[in-house]
Short mmCIF file of C-alpha atoms and ligand atoms in Angstrom, two decimals:
data_model
loop_
_atom_site.label_atom_id
_atom_site.label_comp_id
_atom_site.label_asym_id
_atom_site.label_seq_id
_atom_site.Cartn_x
_atom_site.Cartn_y
_atom_site.Cartn_z
CA UNK A 1 -24.55 2.67 -46.43
CA UNK A 2 -26.64 0.30 -44.29
CA UNK A 3 -23.49 -1.35 -42.93
CA UNK A 4 -22.02 2.08 -42.03
CA UNK A 5 -25.14 2.77 -39.97
CA UNK A 6 -24.96 -0.63 -38.36
CA UNK A 7 -21.31 -0.12 -37.38
CA UNK A 8 -22.22 3.16 -35.66
CA UNK A 9 -25.34 1.84 -33.97
CA UNK A 10 -23.91 2.57 -30.48
CA UNK A 11 -22.53 5.97 -31.58
CA UNK A 12 -25.57 8.16 -32.24
CA UNK A 13 -23.49 11.24 -33.10
CA UNK A 14 -21.86 9.24 -35.91
CA UNK A 15 -25.30 8.33 -37.26
CA UNK A 16 -26.14 12.05 -37.29
CA UNK A 17 -22.84 12.78 -39.06
CA UNK A 18 -23.50 10.07 -41.66
CA UNK A 19 -26.93 11.53 -42.43
CA UNK A 20 -25.59 15.09 -42.49
CA UNK A 21 -22.76 14.05 -44.83
CA UNK A 22 -24.94 12.00 -47.14
CA UNK A 23 -27.99 14.24 -47.43
CA UNK A 24 -27.22 17.76 -46.23
CA UNK A 25 -23.69 18.47 -47.43
CA UNK A 26 -23.71 20.98 -50.30
CA UNK A 27 -22.21 19.34 -53.41
CA UNK A 28 -19.06 20.98 -54.87
CA UNK A 29 -20.34 23.94 -56.87
CA UNK A 30 -17.85 24.03 -59.73
CA UNK A 31 -19.10 22.51 -62.96
CA UNK A 32 -16.77 21.39 -65.75
CA UNK A 33 -18.09 22.43 -69.18
CA UNK A 34 -19.07 19.30 -71.18
CA UNK A 35 -16.60 20.08 -73.98
CA UNK A 36 -13.65 19.67 -71.54
CA UNK A 37 -13.76 15.89 -71.92
CA UNK A 38 -10.25 15.11 -70.65
CA UNK A 39 -10.76 17.19 -67.51
CA UNK A 40 -14.06 15.42 -66.83
CA UNK A 41 -12.29 12.06 -67.23
CA UNK A 42 -9.57 13.14 -64.78
CA UNK A 43 -12.16 13.97 -62.12
CA UNK A 44 -13.88 10.63 -62.83
CA UNK A 45 -10.56 8.88 -62.18
CA UNK A 46 -10.13 10.87 -59.00
CA UNK A 47 -13.56 9.73 -57.80
CA UNK A 48 -12.80 6.12 -58.67
CA UNK A 49 -9.51 6.03 -56.78
CA UNK A 50 -10.60 7.59 -53.52
CA UNK A 51 -14.20 8.62 -52.83
CA UNK A 52 -13.98 10.65 -49.63
CA UNK A 53 -10.61 12.18 -50.43
CA UNK A 54 -11.83 13.07 -53.95
CA UNK A 55 -14.60 15.24 -52.54
CA UNK A 56 -12.08 17.10 -50.36
CA UNK A 57 -9.98 17.82 -53.47
CA UNK A 58 -13.10 18.94 -55.36
CA UNK A 59 -13.85 21.44 -52.61
CA UNK A 60 -10.48 23.16 -53.01
CA UNK A 61 -10.51 26.77 -54.28
CA UNK A 62 -10.40 27.41 -58.03
CA UNK A 63 -6.76 28.49 -58.14
CA UNK A 64 -5.40 25.18 -56.86
CA UNK A 65 -8.00 22.40 -57.45
CA UNK A 66 -6.91 21.23 -60.92
CA UNK A 67 -3.20 21.27 -60.04
CA UNK A 68 -3.82 19.07 -56.96
CA UNK A 69 -6.12 16.73 -58.89
CA UNK A 70 -3.45 16.19 -61.57
CA UNK A 71 -0.65 15.90 -58.99
CA UNK A 72 -2.72 13.24 -57.18
CA UNK A 73 -3.38 11.25 -60.40
CA UNK A 74 0.28 11.44 -61.51
CA UNK A 75 1.38 10.09 -58.11
CA UNK A 76 -1.28 7.40 -58.26
CA UNK A 77 0.06 6.34 -61.67
CA UNK A 78 3.62 6.17 -60.36
CA UNK A 79 2.48 4.24 -57.26
CA UNK A 80 0.61 1.72 -59.44
CA UNK A 81 3.85 0.93 -61.29
CA UNK A 82 5.84 0.69 -58.04
CA UNK A 83 3.28 -1.68 -56.43
CA UNK A 84 2.92 -3.99 -59.42
CA UNK A 85 4.85 -7.18 -58.70
CA UNK A 86 4.03 -8.55 -62.17
CA UNK A 87 6.35 -5.98 -63.83
CA UNK A 88 9.94 -7.26 -63.94
CA UNK A 89 12.55 -5.02 -62.31
CA UNK A 90 14.37 -4.56 -65.66
CA UNK A 91 11.20 -2.93 -66.99
CA UNK A 92 10.09 -1.30 -63.74
CA UNK A 93 13.31 0.59 -62.98
CA UNK A 94 13.41 2.73 -66.16
CA UNK A 95 9.64 3.25 -65.96
CA UNK A 96 9.96 4.70 -62.45
CA UNK A 97 13.08 6.74 -63.20
CA UNK A 98 11.61 8.28 -66.37
CA UNK A 99 8.02 8.72 -65.29
CA UNK A 100 8.50 12.51 -64.94
CA UNK A 101 9.55 12.67 -68.61
CA UNK A 102 6.45 10.81 -69.78
CA UNK A 103 4.40 13.73 -68.45
CA UNK A 104 5.50 15.67 -71.55
CA UNK A 105 4.79 12.79 -73.98
CA UNK A 106 1.39 13.57 -75.44
CA UNK A 107 -0.60 10.38 -76.01
CA UNK A 108 1.52 8.15 -73.70
CA UNK A 109 -0.39 5.22 -72.20
CA UNK A 110 0.57 2.00 -70.41
CA UNK A 111 -1.39 -1.23 -70.61
CA UNK A 112 1.06 -3.69 -69.08
CA UNK A 113 -0.10 -3.47 -65.46
CA UNK A 114 -1.19 -6.74 -63.88
CA UNK A 115 -4.92 -7.48 -64.26
CA UNK A 116 -5.47 -7.10 -60.52
CA UNK A 117 -3.98 -3.61 -60.21
CA UNK A 118 -6.73 -1.39 -58.81
CA UNK A 119 -5.70 1.66 -60.85
CA UNK A 120 -4.79 -0.21 -64.03
CA UNK A 121 -7.28 1.81 -66.11
CA UNK A 122 -5.69 5.10 -65.01
CA UNK A 123 -2.47 4.08 -66.80
CA UNK A 124 -4.39 2.68 -69.78
CA UNK A 125 -5.84 6.18 -70.28
CA UNK A 126 -2.90 8.17 -68.93
CA UNK A 127 -2.90 10.35 -72.08
CA UNK A 128 -5.88 12.12 -70.51
CA UNK A 129 -3.86 13.02 -67.39
CA UNK A 130 -0.95 14.19 -69.57
CA UNK A 131 -3.25 16.43 -71.59
CA UNK A 132 -4.56 18.14 -68.45
CA UNK A 133 -1.06 18.31 -66.96
CA UNK A 134 0.10 20.24 -70.02
CA UNK A 135 -2.75 22.73 -69.53
CA UNK A 136 -1.55 23.65 -66.01
CA UNK A 137 0.46 26.81 -65.39
CA UNK A 138 4.17 26.33 -66.08
CA UNK A 139 5.11 26.77 -62.40
CA UNK A 140 2.68 24.04 -61.30
CA UNK A 141 4.06 21.70 -63.99
CA UNK A 142 7.62 22.29 -62.79
CA UNK A 143 6.77 21.31 -59.20
CA UNK A 144 4.92 18.15 -60.28
CA UNK A 145 7.80 17.10 -62.56
CA UNK A 146 10.44 17.80 -59.90
CA UNK A 147 8.63 15.73 -57.23
CA UNK A 148 7.80 12.90 -59.67
CA UNK A 149 11.46 12.77 -60.70
CA UNK A 150 12.72 12.57 -57.09
CA UNK A 151 10.03 10.09 -56.03
CA UNK A 152 10.44 7.84 -59.09
CA UNK A 153 14.19 7.62 -58.54
CA UNK A 154 13.79 6.97 -54.80
CA UNK A 155 11.27 4.20 -55.51
CA UNK A 156 13.58 2.68 -58.15
CA UNK A 157 16.51 2.64 -55.68
CA UNK A 158 14.39 0.67 -53.20
CA UNK A 159 12.84 -1.60 -55.86
CA UNK A 160 16.22 -2.80 -57.10
CA UNK A 161 17.98 -2.97 -53.73
CA UNK A 162 18.49 -6.70 -53.08
CA UNK A 163 18.83 -6.31 -49.30
CA UNK A 164 15.61 -4.31 -49.18
CA UNK A 165 13.80 -6.97 -51.19
CA UNK A 166 14.97 -9.74 -48.87
CA UNK A 167 14.82 -8.10 -45.43
CA UNK A 168 12.67 -5.03 -46.05
CA UNK A 169 13.41 -1.67 -44.42
CA UNK A 170 16.40 -2.02 -42.09
CA UNK A 171 17.06 0.98 -39.83
CA UNK A 172 14.78 3.71 -38.50
CA UNK A 173 16.75 6.11 -40.71
CA UNK A 174 15.88 3.96 -43.76
CA UNK A 175 12.26 3.96 -42.61
CA UNK A 176 12.25 7.77 -42.64
CA UNK A 177 13.99 7.84 -46.03
CA UNK A 178 11.55 5.41 -47.65
CA UNK A 179 8.61 7.38 -46.23
CA UNK A 180 10.24 10.60 -47.44
CA UNK A 181 10.31 9.28 -51.03
CA UNK A 182 6.73 8.03 -51.10
CA UNK A 183 5.00 10.60 -48.87
CA UNK A 184 7.32 13.33 -47.52
CA UNK A 185 8.00 14.50 -51.07
CA UNK A 186 4.23 14.73 -51.61
CA UNK A 187 4.05 17.15 -48.67
CA UNK A 188 6.96 19.18 -50.04
CA UNK A 189 5.33 19.30 -53.49
CA UNK A 190 1.93 20.26 -52.09
CA UNK A 191 3.41 23.13 -50.06
CA UNK A 192 5.08 24.47 -53.22
CA UNK A 193 1.80 24.24 -55.14
CA UNK A 194 -0.06 26.06 -52.32
CA UNK A 195 2.53 28.86 -52.24
CA UNK A 196 2.68 29.23 -56.03
CA UNK A 197 -1.12 29.52 -56.17
CA UNK A 198 -0.81 32.58 -53.92
CA UNK A 199 -3.33 31.08 -51.49
CA UNK A 200 -0.56 30.40 -48.97
CA UNK A 201 2.57 32.34 -48.01
CA UNK A 202 5.95 31.42 -49.60
CA UNK A 203 7.22 30.49 -46.10
CA UNK A 204 5.05 27.35 -46.11
CA UNK A 205 7.07 25.95 -49.01
CA UNK A 206 10.38 26.97 -47.44
CA UNK A 207 9.95 24.80 -44.35
CA UNK A 208 10.44 21.44 -46.05
CA UNK A 209 10.95 19.65 -42.70
CA UNK A 210 7.38 20.39 -41.62
CA UNK A 211 5.98 19.38 -45.03
CA UNK A 212 8.00 16.17 -44.89
CA UNK A 213 6.63 15.34 -41.40
CA UNK A 214 3.07 15.68 -42.70
CA UNK A 215 3.76 12.92 -45.22
CA UNK A 216 5.74 10.74 -42.80
CA UNK A 217 2.94 10.75 -40.24
CA UNK A 218 0.41 9.59 -42.86
CA UNK A 219 2.63 6.98 -44.46
CA UNK A 220 3.87 5.49 -41.18
CA UNK A 221 0.26 5.11 -40.04
CA UNK A 222 -0.58 3.30 -43.31
CA UNK A 223 2.44 1.03 -42.91
CA UNK A 224 1.52 0.14 -39.32
CA UNK A 225 -2.12 -0.54 -40.26
CA UNK A 226 -1.18 -2.61 -43.33
CA UNK A 227 1.21 -5.03 -41.55
CA UNK A 228 -0.76 -8.14 -42.49
CA UNK A 229 -1.72 -7.06 -45.97
CA UNK A 230 1.86 -6.09 -46.87
CA UNK A 231 3.37 -9.23 -45.39
CA UNK A 232 1.01 -11.43 -47.41
CA UNK A 233 2.24 -9.62 -50.54
CA UNK A 234 5.83 -10.10 -49.30
CA UNK A 235 6.33 -6.37 -48.65
CA UNK A 236 8.22 -5.50 -45.47
CA UNK A 237 8.08 -1.88 -44.37
CA UNK A 238 8.32 -2.20 -40.58
CA UNK A 239 11.99 -1.39 -39.85
CA UNK A 240 14.16 -4.28 -38.66
CA UNK A 241 15.66 -1.94 -36.04
CA UNK A 242 12.24 -2.01 -34.33
CA UNK A 243 10.94 -5.58 -34.81
CA UNK A 244 14.33 -7.26 -34.14
CA UNK A 245 14.07 -6.09 -30.51
CA UNK A 246 11.22 -8.60 -30.14
CA UNK A 247 11.43 -11.33 -32.80
CA UNK A 248 13.86 -13.01 -35.23
CA UNK A 249 11.56 -12.49 -38.20
CA UNK A 250 8.89 -9.88 -38.93
CA UNK A 251 6.36 -12.65 -39.70
CA UNK A 252 6.80 -14.11 -36.17
CA UNK A 253 4.80 -11.21 -34.75
CA UNK A 254 1.54 -12.71 -35.96
CA UNK A 255 2.30 -16.23 -34.68
CA UNK A 256 0.60 -17.72 -31.60
CA UNK A 257 2.79 -17.50 -28.53
CA UNK A 258 4.21 -14.08 -29.50
CA UNK A 259 1.20 -11.99 -28.44
CA UNK A 260 2.94 -9.85 -25.79
CA UNK A 261 5.95 -9.24 -28.02
CA UNK A 262 3.62 -8.33 -30.88
CA UNK A 263 1.76 -5.77 -28.76
CA UNK A 264 5.02 -4.25 -27.45
CA UNK A 265 6.46 -4.06 -30.96
CA UNK A 266 3.29 -2.33 -32.10
CA UNK A 267 3.76 0.26 -29.32
CA UNK A 268 7.36 0.87 -30.43
CA UNK A 269 6.42 1.57 -34.03
CA UNK A 270 3.39 3.68 -33.03
CA UNK A 271 5.70 5.71 -30.76
CA UNK A 272 7.93 6.29 -33.80
CA UNK A 273 4.94 7.73 -35.72
CA UNK A 274 3.66 9.84 -32.79
CA UNK A 275 6.86 11.87 -32.83
CA UNK A 276 5.75 13.67 -36.00
CA UNK A 277 2.59 15.12 -34.46
CA UNK A 278 3.99 18.45 -33.16
CA UNK A 279 5.40 19.22 -36.63
CA UNK A 280 2.05 18.33 -38.24
CA UNK A 281 0.17 20.65 -35.90
CA UNK A 282 2.71 23.44 -36.51
CA UNK A 283 2.26 23.00 -40.26
CA UNK A 284 -1.54 23.05 -40.03
CA UNK A 285 -1.37 26.15 -37.81
CA UNK A 286 0.41 28.02 -40.63
CA UNK A 287 -2.32 27.39 -43.21
CA UNK A 288 -4.51 30.38 -44.03
CA UNK A 289 -6.89 29.17 -46.73
CA UNK A 290 -9.95 27.26 -45.44
CA UNK A 291 -10.19 24.79 -48.31
CA UNK A 292 -6.47 23.98 -48.12
CA UNK A 293 -6.79 23.61 -44.36
CA UNK A 294 -9.50 20.94 -44.67
CA UNK A 295 -7.61 19.19 -47.44
CA UNK A 296 -4.50 18.91 -45.26
CA UNK A 297 -6.16 18.34 -41.89
CA UNK A 298 -8.59 15.55 -42.85
CA UNK A 299 -5.95 12.87 -43.64
CA UNK A 300 -4.05 13.88 -40.49
CA UNK A 301 -6.99 13.44 -38.11
CA UNK A 302 -7.82 10.12 -39.81
CA UNK A 303 -4.25 9.05 -39.10
CA UNK A 304 -4.31 9.90 -35.38
CA UNK A 305 -7.75 8.26 -35.01
CA UNK A 306 -6.32 5.15 -36.72
CA UNK A 307 -3.23 5.08 -34.48
CA UNK A 308 -5.42 5.32 -31.36
CA UNK A 309 -7.45 2.37 -32.66
CA UNK A 310 -4.35 0.32 -33.52
CA UNK A 311 -2.58 0.93 -30.20
CA UNK A 312 -2.68 -2.24 -28.04
CA UNK A 313 -4.93 -3.83 -30.64
CA UNK A 314 -3.93 -7.42 -31.46
CA UNK A 315 -6.32 -7.44 -34.44
CA UNK A 316 -3.55 -5.63 -36.40
CA UNK A 317 -1.99 -9.10 -36.71
CA UNK A 318 -5.14 -10.96 -37.67
CA UNK A 319 -7.22 -8.65 -39.89
CA UNK A 320 -7.43 -5.17 -41.42
CA UNK A 321 -8.26 -2.64 -38.69
CA UNK A 322 -10.07 0.47 -39.93
CA UNK A 323 -11.98 3.29 -38.28
CA UNK A 324 -15.74 3.19 -38.72
CA UNK A 325 -17.20 5.10 -41.68
CA UNK A 326 -19.32 7.04 -39.19
CA UNK A 327 -16.21 8.12 -37.27
CA UNK A 328 -14.51 9.12 -40.55
CA UNK A 329 -17.45 11.27 -41.58
CA UNK A 330 -17.68 12.84 -38.13
CA UNK A 331 -14.01 13.81 -38.37
CA UNK A 332 -14.37 15.16 -41.93
CA UNK A 333 -17.21 17.44 -40.82
CA UNK A 334 -15.23 18.70 -37.83
CA UNK A 335 -11.99 19.67 -39.60
CA UNK A 336 -12.82 23.35 -39.93
CA UNK A 337 -10.10 25.15 -37.97
CA UNK A 338 -6.93 24.56 -35.97
CA UNK A 339 -8.81 24.58 -32.63
CA UNK A 340 -11.08 21.74 -33.74
CA UNK A 341 -8.14 19.80 -35.17
CA UNK A 342 -5.94 20.29 -32.10
CA UNK A 343 -8.85 19.12 -29.95
CA UNK A 344 -9.22 15.99 -32.08
CA UNK A 345 -5.50 15.29 -31.70
CA UNK A 346 -5.76 15.83 -27.94
CA UNK A 347 -8.78 13.54 -27.75
CA UNK A 348 -7.04 10.64 -29.52
CA UNK A 349 -3.72 11.06 -27.71
CA UNK A 350 -5.73 10.89 -24.48
CA UNK A 351 -7.28 7.64 -25.76
CA UNK A 352 -3.72 6.36 -26.25
CA UNK A 353 -2.73 7.46 -22.73
CA UNK A 354 -5.73 5.59 -21.31
CA UNK A 355 -4.77 2.42 -23.14
CA UNK A 356 -1.08 2.75 -22.19
CA UNK A 357 0.06 0.42 -19.42
CA UNK A 358 3.06 0.45 -17.13
CA UNK A 359 4.19 -3.03 -18.24
CA UNK A 360 4.83 -1.71 -21.75
CA UNK A 361 8.60 -1.09 -22.23
CA UNK A 362 7.69 2.18 -23.98
CA UNK A 363 5.25 3.33 -21.30
CA UNK A 364 7.22 6.46 -20.35
CA UNK A 365 8.15 7.44 -23.90
CA UNK A 366 4.56 7.08 -25.08
CA UNK A 367 3.32 9.22 -22.19
CA UNK A 368 5.89 11.83 -23.11
CA UNK A 369 5.03 11.80 -26.82
CA UNK A 370 1.34 12.28 -25.94
CA UNK A 371 2.28 14.94 -23.39
CA UNK A 372 3.97 16.90 -26.17
CA UNK A 373 0.61 17.23 -27.91
CA UNK A 374 -0.89 18.77 -24.76
CA UNK A 375 2.15 21.03 -24.51
CA UNK A 376 1.83 22.07 -28.16
CA UNK A 377 -1.78 23.09 -27.54
CA UNK A 378 -0.95 25.10 -24.40
CA UNK A 379 1.95 26.91 -26.12
CA UNK A 380 0.38 27.60 -29.51
CA UNK A 381 -3.32 27.87 -28.69
CA UNK A 382 -3.31 29.12 -25.06
CA UNK A 383 -7.06 29.84 -25.21
CA UNK A 384 -7.91 26.31 -26.40
CA UNK A 385 -9.72 25.38 -23.20
CA UNK A 386 -12.04 28.38 -23.35
CA UNK A 387 -12.73 27.64 -27.00
CA UNK A 388 -15.98 25.77 -27.21
CA UNK A 389 -16.01 23.29 -30.05
CA UNK A 390 -19.26 22.07 -31.58
CA UNK A 391 -20.63 20.09 -28.66
CA UNK A 392 -20.75 16.39 -29.36
CA UNK A 393 -22.93 15.65 -26.47
CA UNK A 394 -25.41 18.30 -27.38
CA UNK A 395 -28.72 16.97 -26.15
CA UNK A 396 -30.53 17.48 -29.44
CA UNK A 397 -27.90 15.62 -31.44
CA UNK A 398 -28.04 12.82 -28.92
CA UNK A 399 -31.81 12.56 -29.08
CA UNK A 400 -31.97 12.70 -32.87
CA UNK A 401 -29.13 10.21 -33.03
CA UNK A 402 -30.80 7.89 -30.57
CA UNK A 403 -34.09 7.92 -32.45
CA UNK A 404 -32.31 7.39 -35.78
CA UNK A 405 -30.23 4.53 -34.34
CA UNK A 406 -33.34 2.81 -33.05
CA UNK A 407 -35.01 3.34 -36.40
CA UNK A 408 -31.96 2.02 -38.31
CA UNK A 409 -31.78 -1.02 -36.02
CA UNK A 410 -35.45 -1.71 -36.63
CA UNK A 411 -35.03 -1.30 -40.40
CA UNK A 412 -32.00 -3.56 -40.54
CA UNK A 413 -33.75 -6.18 -38.46
CA UNK A 414 -36.74 -5.94 -40.78
CA UNK A 415 -34.59 -6.15 -43.96
CA UNK A 416 -32.65 -9.12 -42.55
CA UNK A 417 -35.86 -10.90 -41.69
CA UNK A 418 -37.14 -10.33 -45.22
CA UNK A 419 -33.81 -11.55 -46.60
CA UNK A 420 -33.92 -14.70 -44.46
CA UNK A 421 -37.53 -15.36 -45.44
CA UNK A 422 -36.55 -14.91 -49.06
CA UNK A 423 -33.55 -17.24 -48.71
CA UNK A 424 -35.81 -19.70 -46.96
CA UNK A 425 -38.23 -19.55 -49.89
CA UNK A 426 -35.35 -20.00 -52.34
CA UNK A 427 -33.99 -23.04 -50.56
CA UNK A 428 -37.48 -24.43 -50.33
CA UNK A 429 -37.79 -23.96 -54.09
CA UNK A 430 -34.55 -25.85 -54.57
CA UNK A 431 -35.64 -28.70 -52.36
CA UNK A 432 -39.10 -28.90 -53.80
C1 LIG B 501 -1.95 12.73 -50.29
C2 LIG B 501 -2.25 12.92 -48.84
C3 LIG B 501 -2.10 14.35 -48.35
C4 LIG B 501 -3.15 15.21 -48.29
C5 LIG B 501 -2.98 16.49 -47.77
C6 LIG B 501 -1.77 16.94 -47.33
C7 LIG B 501 -0.68 16.10 -47.37
C8 LIG B 501 0.58 16.53 -46.94
C9 LIG B 501 1.64 15.68 -46.97
C10 LIG B 501 1.53 14.42 -47.52
C11 LIG B 501 0.30 13.97 -47.95
C12 LIG B 501 -0.81 14.78 -47.89
O1 LIG B 501 -3.52 12.44 -48.45
C13 LIG B 501 -3.99 11.22 -49.01
C14 LIG B 501 -5.25 10.78 -48.27
C15 LIG B 501 -5.94 9.61 -48.94
O2 LIG B 501 -5.74 9.33 -50.08
N1 LIG B 501 -6.79 8.91 -48.19
C16 LIG B 501 -7.49 7.71 -48.64
C17 LIG B 501 -7.43 6.71 -47.55
C18 LIG B 501 -6.37 5.68 -47.69
O3 LIG B 501 -6.11 5.00 -46.67
O4 LIG B 501 -5.82 5.52 -48.77
C19 LIG B 501 -8.94 7.95 -48.91
O5 LIG B 501 -9.51 7.12 -49.63
O6 LIG B 501 -9.52 8.91 -48.40
C20 LIG B 501 -2.93 10.15 -49.04
O7 LIG B 501 -3.04 9.16 -48.32
N2 LIG B 501 -1.87 10.30 -49.90
C21 LIG B 501 -1.73 11.41 -50.76
C22 LIG B 501 -1.39 11.22 -52.10
C23 LIG B 501 -1.31 12.28 -52.97
C24 LIG B 501 -1.60 13.55 -52.51
CL1 LIG B 501 -1.55 14.87 -53.59
C25 LIG B 501 -1.92 13.80 -51.17
C26 LIG B 501 -0.90 9.17 -50.03
C27 LIG B 501 0.40 9.30 -49.22
C28 LIG B 501 1.24 8.05 -49.51
C29 LIG B 501 0.16 9.34 -47.72
C30 LIG B 501 1.19 10.52 -49.62
#
């Protein structure tokens, strides 16, 4: 918490958002009766895997919350198997291909994940997820099984493909296909669940292209951000069709002497991701239910904020680049309707335009991709400029933020001083 405040010290409105989120946000009102032990355990798992996203799921309306929670945990289980390099391919392939069938095997658990797998315990207690899965309405179960089947088989195809293991993703078409398996299918499944719940129209599920784009935009952003992390685990998701324009090997991008190539390659892959934005906005514009809207919009605005931060940022090749917690919280609080969300997209694509420079080989294409966001807003929300979003620069917020920042800075300075004094005392003790 203290470090989140420190990160946002020069962004008073983020300090206000952090305080608002931490202390003044009403907690989710639904309570699970204590006798429903397996459901309680599922929500505990959800909270362990992803804190901020878990609260967005918990705020979903009654008719859809449990189905999404279980869908999320099932996918997390499948992903844990796919990621685990300690499981041999002979074992991994059938596990992935049959994972959808295990959803009907009461009592099934798996304790062979590597000790370092973050979600190892989820598979150790997977019987709990299965039990709750079997309590869902039949139509929800069918969607989850169908998507898990398609995704598990797609993942298995990639996991056993020798060329993929050696060179990684080859063409831009492969890039889209891999992202379709691991994320586009999630979008397609979610749209079906929304429509079946009756909270959204059937049309949302029929337009699978839009649902797919929602997933591709998120997954491509993750892949761009995780360049270094993935490479160190010998995973190669940046398509060769893109990086081979600049270097002979994907790993060269992080080497000294390749800085300009690395930045231009980063622009090319970011441009590839930006192309999904109009579809994502069109999808979000079709959503009617408020809780589903926030659930879908929050990851999307995080993704565009991340892309704006990654663009022209050499740190992608040296460390993990992430948006500040304060910025995350500010975005979560803002995602209330399509006008707010479109404004956030416009804001970050304008950040990209400002960073863009004419020496970049993709200068024109990037300008055009960002221009399409402006165009989308003018066409679909013609009154967007007369719409007045919650003012960021509202004088009160600024003043409160400023005072709180000063106070936080003082506190941190004070705590640090105490800490140093204490360390000093400790080392004195040692030397005495
Ligand atoms: C998700 C997606 C997600 C949410 C809403 C609508 C979607 C439509 C299409 C595809 C995916 C959609 O959102 C989560 C967000 C998340 O987990 N964020 C993490 C941050 C992080 O970097 O991991 C957090 O801690 O807040 C998401 O990333 N994925 C996901 C998985 C399952 C479900 Cl049901 C929904 C993963 C992925 C690979 C992008 C599909």
